mmCIF file of C-alpha atoms in Angstrom:
data_model
loop_
_atom_site.group_PDB
_atom_site.id
_atom_site.type_symbol
_atom_site.label_atom_id
_atom_site.label_comp_id
_atom_site.label_asym_id
_atom_site.label_seq_id
_atom_site.Cartn_x
_atom_site.Cartn_y
_atom_site.Cartn_z
ATOM 1 C CA GLU A 2 -5.064 2.659 8.619
ATOM 2 C CA ARG A 3 -5.523 -1.075 9.206
ATOM 3 C CA GLU A 4 -6.203 -3.968 6.896
ATOM 4 C CA GLY A 5 -6.647 -7.685 7.616
ATOM 5 C CA TYR A 6 -4.563 -9.868 5.338
ATOM 6 C CA GLY A 7 -5.474 -13.366 4.247
ATOM 7 C CA GLY A 8 -9.286 -13.375 4.183
ATOM 8 C CA SER A 9 -11.416 -14.919 6.904
ATOM 9 C CA GLU A 10 -8.478 -17.034 8.093
ATOM 10 C CA ALA A 11 -6.277 -13.950 8.403
ATOM 11 C CA SER A 12 -3.114 -14.418 10.397
ATOM 12 C CA MET A 13 -1.486 -11.212 9.152
ATOM 13 C CA PHE A 14 -2.511 -7.661 9.925
ATOM 14 C CA LEU A 15 -1.302 -4.505 8.170
ATOM 15 C CA THR A 16 -0.987 -1.062 9.714
ATOM 16 C CA GLY A 17 0.108 2.256 8.306
ATOM 17 C CA ALA A 18 1.342 5.031 10.539
ATOM 18 C CA GLN A 19 2.051 8.730 10.760
ATOM 19 C CA ASP A 20 5.793 7.975 10.499
ATOM 20 C CA GLY A 21 5.344 6.710 6.898
ATOM 21 C CA HIS A 22 5.936 3.050 7.777
ATOM 22 C CA VAL A 23 3.782 0.089 6.776
ATOM 23 C CA ARG A 24 4.007 -2.645 9.372
ATOM 24 C CA ILE A 25 3.074 -6.298 8.931
ATOM 25 C CA TRP A 26 1.999 -8.173 12.043
ATOM 26 C CA ASP A 27 1.705 -11.930 12.563
ATOM 27 C CA LEU A 28 -1.334 -12.397 14.788
ATOM 28 C CA ARG A 29 -0.445 -15.981 15.669
ATOM 29 C CA ALA A 30 3.093 -15.134 16.759
ATOM 30 C CA LYS A 31 1.878 -11.829 18.262
ATOM 31 C CA ARG A 32 4.732 -9.818 16.769
ATOM 32 C CA GLU A 33 5.748 -7.483 13.971
ATOM 33 C CA VAL A 34 7.268 -9.395 11.046
ATOM 34 C CA ALA A 35 8.038 -6.541 8.645
ATOM 35 C CA ASN A 36 8.525 -2.796 8.881
ATOM 36 C CA ILE A 37 8.641 -1.021 5.510
ATOM 37 C CA PRO A 38 9.487 2.702 5.288
ATOM 38 C CA ALA A 39 7.178 3.008 2.282
ATOM 39 C CA HIS A 40 6.508 6.730 2.559
ATOM 40 C CA VAL A 41 9.755 7.998 4.051
ATOM 41 C CA ASN A 42 12.161 9.965 1.867
ATOM 42 C CA GLN A 43 14.926 12.574 2.042
ATOM 43 C CA LYS A 44 12.378 15.223 3.052
ATOM 44 C CA GLY A 45 11.064 13.140 5.944
ATOM 45 C CA ALA A 46 8.001 11.036 6.535
ATOM 46 C CA GLY A 47 4.649 11.141 4.811
ATOM 47 C CA ALA A 48 1.866 9.528 6.808
ATOM 48 C CA VAL A 49 0.291 6.387 5.383
ATOM 49 C CA ALA A 50 -3.149 7.443 4.149
ATOM 50 C CA GLY A 51 -4.470 4.027 3.107
ATOM 51 C CA LEU A 52 -3.764 0.339 2.566
ATOM 52 C CA GLU A 53 -5.385 -2.113 0.158
ATOM 53 C CA VAL A 54 -4.722 -5.777 -0.675
ATOM 54 C CA ALA A 55 -5.038 -7.276 -4.170
ATOM 55 C CA ASN A 56 -7.441 -10.175 -4.661
ATOM 56 C CA ASP A 57 -4.540 -12.578 -5.202
ATOM 57 C CA LEU A 58 -3.105 -11.565 -1.784
ATOM 58 C CA GLN A 59 0.330 -11.095 -3.375
ATOM 59 C CA THR A 60 0.365 -7.294 -3.565
ATOM 60 C CA VAL A 61 -0.357 -4.606 -0.996
ATOM 61 C CA ALA A 62 -0.900 -1.031 -2.168
ATOM 62 C CA SER A 63 -0.186 1.844 0.192
ATOM 63 C CA ALA A 64 -0.958 5.532 -0.274
ATOM 64 C CA GLY A 65 1.015 8.202 1.487
ATOM 65 C CA ALA A 66 1.026 11.883 2.321
ATOM 66 C CA ASP A 67 4.198 11.996 0.201
ATOM 67 C CA ARG A 68 1.810 11.788 -2.799
ATOM 68 C CA THR A 69 2.905 8.296 -3.826
ATOM 69 C CA ILE A 70 1.301 4.878 -4.198
ATOM 70 C CA CYS A 71 3.604 1.948 -3.337
ATOM 71 C CA MET A 72 3.104 -1.638 -4.458
ATOM 72 C CA LEU A 73 4.540 -4.051 -1.882
ATOM 73 C CA ASP A 74 5.329 -7.631 -2.918
ATOM 74 C CA ALA A 75 4.192 -10.176 -0.309
ATOM 75 C CA ARG A 76 6.287 -12.905 -1.958
ATOM 76 C CA LYS A 77 9.461 -10.906 -1.342
ATOM 77 C CA GLY A 78 9.008 -9.827 2.255
ATOM 78 C CA PHE A 79 6.773 -6.891 1.303
ATOM 79 C CA GLN A 80 9.570 -5.091 -0.552
ATOM 80 C CA ILE A 81 8.524 -2.043 -2.544
ATOM 81 C CA ARG A 82 8.102 -3.336 -6.084
ATOM 82 C CA HIS A 83 6.784 -0.153 -7.676
ATOM 83 C CA ARG A 84 6.248 3.476 -6.689
ATOM 84 C CA ALA A 85 3.754 5.662 -8.584
ATOM 85 C CA CYS A 86 4.261 9.422 -8.278
ATOM 86 C CA GLU A 87 1.478 10.884 -10.437
ATOM 87 C CA HIS A 88 -0.467 12.687 -7.698
ATOM 88 C CA SER A 89 0.297 16.383 -7.223
ATOM 89 C CA ASP A 90 -1.574 16.651 -3.906
ATOM 90 C CA PHE A 91 -2.323 14.553 -0.814
ATOM 91 C CA ILE A 92 -3.927 11.182 -1.587
ATOM 92 C CA TYR A 93 -7.240 11.083 0.273
ATOM 93 C CA SER A 94 -8.571 7.718 -0.812
ATOM 94 C CA ILE A 95 -7.431 4.384 -2.173
ATOM 95 C CA LYS A 96 -9.552 1.352 -3.064
ATOM 96 C CA ALA A 97 -8.630 -2.045 -4.519
ATOM 97 C CA VAL A 98 -10.971 -3.765 -6.972
ATOM 98 C CA ASP A 99 -9.721 -7.112 -8.236
ATOM 99 C CA ASN A 100 -6.050 -6.440 -9.053
ATOM 100 C CA TYR A 101 -6.490 -2.723 -9.626
ATOM 101 C CA VAL A 102 -6.270 0.155 -7.200
ATOM 102 C CA VAL A 103 -7.943 3.513 -7.675
ATOM 103 C CA SER A 104 -6.565 6.543 -5.868
ATOM 104 C CA GLY A 105 -8.081 9.985 -5.396
ATOM 105 C CA GLY A 106 -6.146 13.135 -4.587
ATOM 106 C CA GLY A 107 -6.938 16.470 -2.983
ATOM 107 C CA ASP A 108 -6.571 18.200 -6.351
ATOM 108 C CA GLY A 109 -9.533 16.219 -7.726
ATOM 109 C CA SER A 110 -7.360 13.756 -9.634
ATOM 110 C CA LEU A 111 -8.259 10.080 -9.980
ATOM 111 C CA TYR A 112 -5.811 7.378 -11.075
ATOM 112 C CA CYS A 113 -6.236 3.680 -11.801
ATOM 113 C CA HIS A 114 -3.187 1.507 -11.131
ATOM 114 C CA SER A 115 -2.651 -2.100 -12.208
ATOM 115 C CA MET A 116 -1.207 -4.046 -9.284
ATOM 116 C CA ALA A 117 -0.330 -6.928 -11.623
ATOM 117 C CA GLU A 118 1.515 -4.761 -14.186
ATOM 118 C CA ASP A 119 2.907 -2.116 -11.786
ATOM 119 C CA LYS A 120 1.769 0.801 -13.876
ATOM 120 C CA VAL A 121 -0.799 3.571 -14.043
ATOM 121 C CA LEU A 122 -3.509 2.670 -16.551
ATOM 122 C CA TRP A 123 -5.250 6.031 -16.634
ATOM 123 C CA GLY A 124 -5.614 9.280 -14.781
#
């Protein structure tokens, strides 16, 4: 999964990998600037299934095969600010609209998360 970061003047690029890591790349410096084990836990790695950026460019949401949604804070080096664990099956889709992210799971569930408030609004 790949996502440009910063609009049409993007100098950052986000990637999510099979190893459960979200990586932030600086295109100008041509190097990785952050490596976040967002979907790695005691049981191992859960592949990153999707990445989305909030409209304010301050929050990145990642979905993982570990059935979680992580909110990463760009102002704090992309640290995990919030982890939502409502899904009971693999997360197949994630989409940001304004400062909300909607996620859909293999069990037919649909959740709406507020990236500004770090909470699930419904699902």
